[in-house]
């Protein structure tokens, strides 16, 4: 077997193993992982998401462990949660499950896992992301979010962006533009959490009580988004 063929087989096996692990996770475990990701990011010295930006956000999406694999054609896949609120300064609502999916074309080899956090800064983006499928950069400008304790150093492009995105891979945290990836609601995950296949819009617009597994995540959001 040629070396490149052997690598392709090994890569496919690694991707399959990663996907199996991902699919074996429960919704409750992903909520706990989301809380851990947000806590570690916000507590990073001078490298977290600015709290004043979090305080102005209408929604926050946390997707722990987005899997990415590539051999010429790349692919990304991850599952996480979206939390929104009715008014700026109000408490955060129950988590709605989302999937992030996307592809890329170009020479690339490897497998990686990345934590992703997105801030939705206006109601239009909030409504778009509650649809069954939303393309980042298609209906709202997406930009790599600034890091640090405040937003004093952010650029005009960041100020205009409707969605700010961040990533953490191998301990390195930074802003990341995810233009082209899609977000879909995950009704199977919602059913696991709420007992029925609610849409994300139903969860955000209703007063459905959050599952107990979401307590840590919601407490962290409330803690770091106070203004």
XYZ file of C-alpha atoms in Angstrom:
227
model
C 0.000 0.000 0.000
C 1.330 3.426 -0.908
C 2.200 5.707 1.996
C -0.407 8.305 1.040
C -3.092 5.605 0.768
C -2.160 4.281 4.191
C -2.416 7.795 5.641
C -5.854 8.278 4.111
C -7.097 5.039 5.672
C -5.609 5.966 9.043
C -7.179 9.419 8.839
C -10.580 7.971 7.988
C -10.338 5.615 10.954
C -9.392 8.478 13.253
C -12.296 10.556 11.979
C -14.661 7.633 12.441
C -13.454 7.096 15.991
C -13.865 10.767 16.801
C -17.375 10.777 15.350
C -18.301 7.702 17.377
C -17.147 9.386 20.560
C -19.049 12.522 19.621
C -22.267 10.657 18.897
C -21.931 8.611 22.094
C -21.981 11.757 24.241
C -25.277 12.658 25.876
C -26.981 16.031 25.847
C -26.310 16.351 29.583
C -22.596 15.686 29.063
C -22.451 18.306 26.327
C -24.096 20.853 28.625
C -21.466 20.145 31.265
C -18.716 20.406 28.638
C -20.156 23.720 27.432
C -20.062 25.099 30.972
C -16.443 23.966 31.375
C -15.436 25.595 28.080
C -17.089 28.902 28.969
C -15.628 28.922 32.492
C -12.077 28.234 31.331
C -12.284 30.821 28.560
C -13.691 33.555 30.798
C -11.121 32.854 33.511
C -8.130 32.984 31.156
C -5.929 35.925 32.272
C -6.398 38.822 29.828
C -7.458 36.387 27.096
C -11.151 35.826 27.733
C -14.212 37.184 25.964
C -14.701 40.817 27.036
C -17.450 40.904 29.654
C -18.898 44.128 28.252
C -19.441 42.378 24.911
C -21.065 39.415 26.608
C -23.296 41.875 28.423
C -24.477 43.335 25.096
C -25.060 40.004 23.349
C -28.592 38.830 22.538
C -27.529 35.181 22.264
C -24.507 33.031 22.980
C -23.697 29.730 21.282
C -21.209 27.309 22.827
C -20.090 24.299 20.790
C -17.505 22.201 22.629
C -15.186 19.939 20.680
C -15.986 20.768 17.052
C -14.373 17.991 15.034
C -12.435 18.890 11.914
C -10.792 16.421 9.552
C -9.271 16.935 6.171
C -7.575 15.148 3.318
C -7.780 17.579 0.377
C -11.487 18.116 1.190
C -12.116 19.187 4.775
C -15.166 18.786 6.982
C -16.333 20.228 10.291
C -19.019 18.982 12.654
C -20.029 19.794 16.206
C -22.997 19.903 18.586
C -23.679 22.503 21.246
C -26.216 24.931 22.637
C -27.686 28.357 22.029
C -28.865 30.579 24.900
C -30.808 33.804 24.275
C -32.581 36.453 26.311
C -35.535 38.714 25.655
C -33.846 41.961 26.671
C -30.272 43.105 27.178
C -29.478 42.893 30.866
C -32.111 40.228 31.477
C -31.352 36.659 32.512
C -30.563 33.953 29.984
C -33.184 31.551 28.689
C -33.143 27.777 28.386
C -30.539 26.181 26.090
C -31.581 25.212 22.560
C -29.503 22.563 20.806
C -27.574 23.380 17.620
C -25.251 21.644 15.189
C -22.450 23.389 13.350
C -21.586 21.963 9.954
C -19.270 23.197 7.259
C -16.774 22.200 4.645
C -13.731 23.599 2.922
C -11.667 22.793 -0.152
C -7.924 23.033 -0.408
C -4.817 21.088 0.475
C -5.133 20.030 4.102
C -4.219 16.955 6.077
C -5.055 16.274 9.685
C -7.634 15.928 12.404
C -8.336 18.504 15.106
C -10.859 19.372 17.797
C -11.826 22.948 18.625
C -14.139 24.656 21.122
C -16.239 27.394 19.524
C -18.137 30.283 21.135
C -20.268 32.794 19.227
C -21.920 36.026 20.364
C -24.995 37.251 18.460
C -25.092 41.003 18.799
C -28.465 41.914 17.271
C -32.025 40.590 17.113
C -31.920 39.974 13.361
C -29.085 37.492 13.806
C -30.991 35.998 16.717
C -34.018 35.383 14.505
C -31.867 33.967 11.728
C -30.070 31.510 13.952
C -33.403 30.248 15.292
C -34.372 29.065 11.820
C -33.875 25.447 10.825
C -30.646 26.343 8.973
C -28.515 29.469 9.181
C -25.341 30.175 7.195
C -22.745 32.233 9.031
C -21.815 35.210 6.918
C -24.798 34.672 4.646
C -27.357 36.799 6.489
C -25.162 38.644 8.962
C -21.566 39.792 9.057
C -19.298 37.523 11.093
C -15.984 38.643 12.548
C -13.284 37.250 14.798
C -14.110 38.572 18.249
C -11.634 40.625 20.283
C -10.137 39.109 23.426
C -9.210 40.708 26.724
C -10.964 42.277 29.664
C -12.618 45.054 27.660
C -13.361 45.981 24.046
C -11.288 49.162 23.942
C -8.954 47.628 21.359
C -11.595 46.297 19.006
C -11.651 47.402 15.388
C -14.407 49.146 13.437
C -15.044 45.862 11.592
C -15.699 44.159 14.899
C -17.997 46.982 15.953
C -20.098 46.480 12.817
C -20.194 42.692 12.977
C -23.474 41.079 13.959
C -21.855 37.824 15.068
C -18.514 37.530 16.868
C -16.833 34.141 16.966
C -14.053 32.640 19.050
C -12.182 29.361 19.107
C -9.895 27.443 21.432
C -7.681 24.673 20.135
C -4.850 22.996 22.046
C -5.118 25.639 24.754
C -4.826 28.609 22.374
C -7.799 30.989 22.512
C -8.437 33.619 19.834
C -11.029 35.216 17.620
C -12.021 33.115 14.623
C -14.145 33.942 11.578
C -16.421 30.988 10.758
C -17.920 32.418 7.579
C -19.546 29.716 5.459
C -20.307 27.233 8.214
C -23.968 26.488 8.901
C -25.880 26.210 12.150
C -28.884 23.894 12.346
C -31.303 23.280 15.176
C -30.953 19.845 16.757
C -34.447 18.602 17.614
C -33.176 15.176 18.659
C -31.002 16.812 21.295
C -33.890 19.042 22.376
C -36.055 15.953 22.806
C -33.404 14.379 25.035
C -33.405 17.500 27.237
C -37.096 18.451 27.289
C -38.922 15.206 26.577
C -40.251 16.357 23.192
C -38.736 17.544 19.919
C -39.129 21.268 20.465
C -37.831 23.693 17.862
C -35.226 26.207 18.980
C -37.708 29.010 18.382
C -40.209 27.331 20.708
C -37.579 27.035 23.427
C -36.423 30.640 23.139
C -39.901 32.161 22.780
C -41.575 30.083 25.486
C -41.046 29.880 29.212
C -39.948 26.245 29.156
C -37.888 25.559 32.253
C -34.215 24.742 31.671
C -33.052 21.221 32.505
C -31.116 20.911 35.756
C -28.009 19.966 33.767
C -27.952 23.525 32.360
C -27.648 25.186 35.782
C -23.868 25.648 35.722
C -23.853 27.026 32.174
C -26.650 29.528 32.831
C -25.084 30.623 36.130
C -21.817 31.359 34.334
C -23.563 33.381 31.638
C -25.399 35.428 34.246
C -22.184 35.942 36.216
C -20.085 37.208 33.323
C -22.722 39.253 31.467
C -23.747 41.575 34.300
C -23.480 45.231 33.277
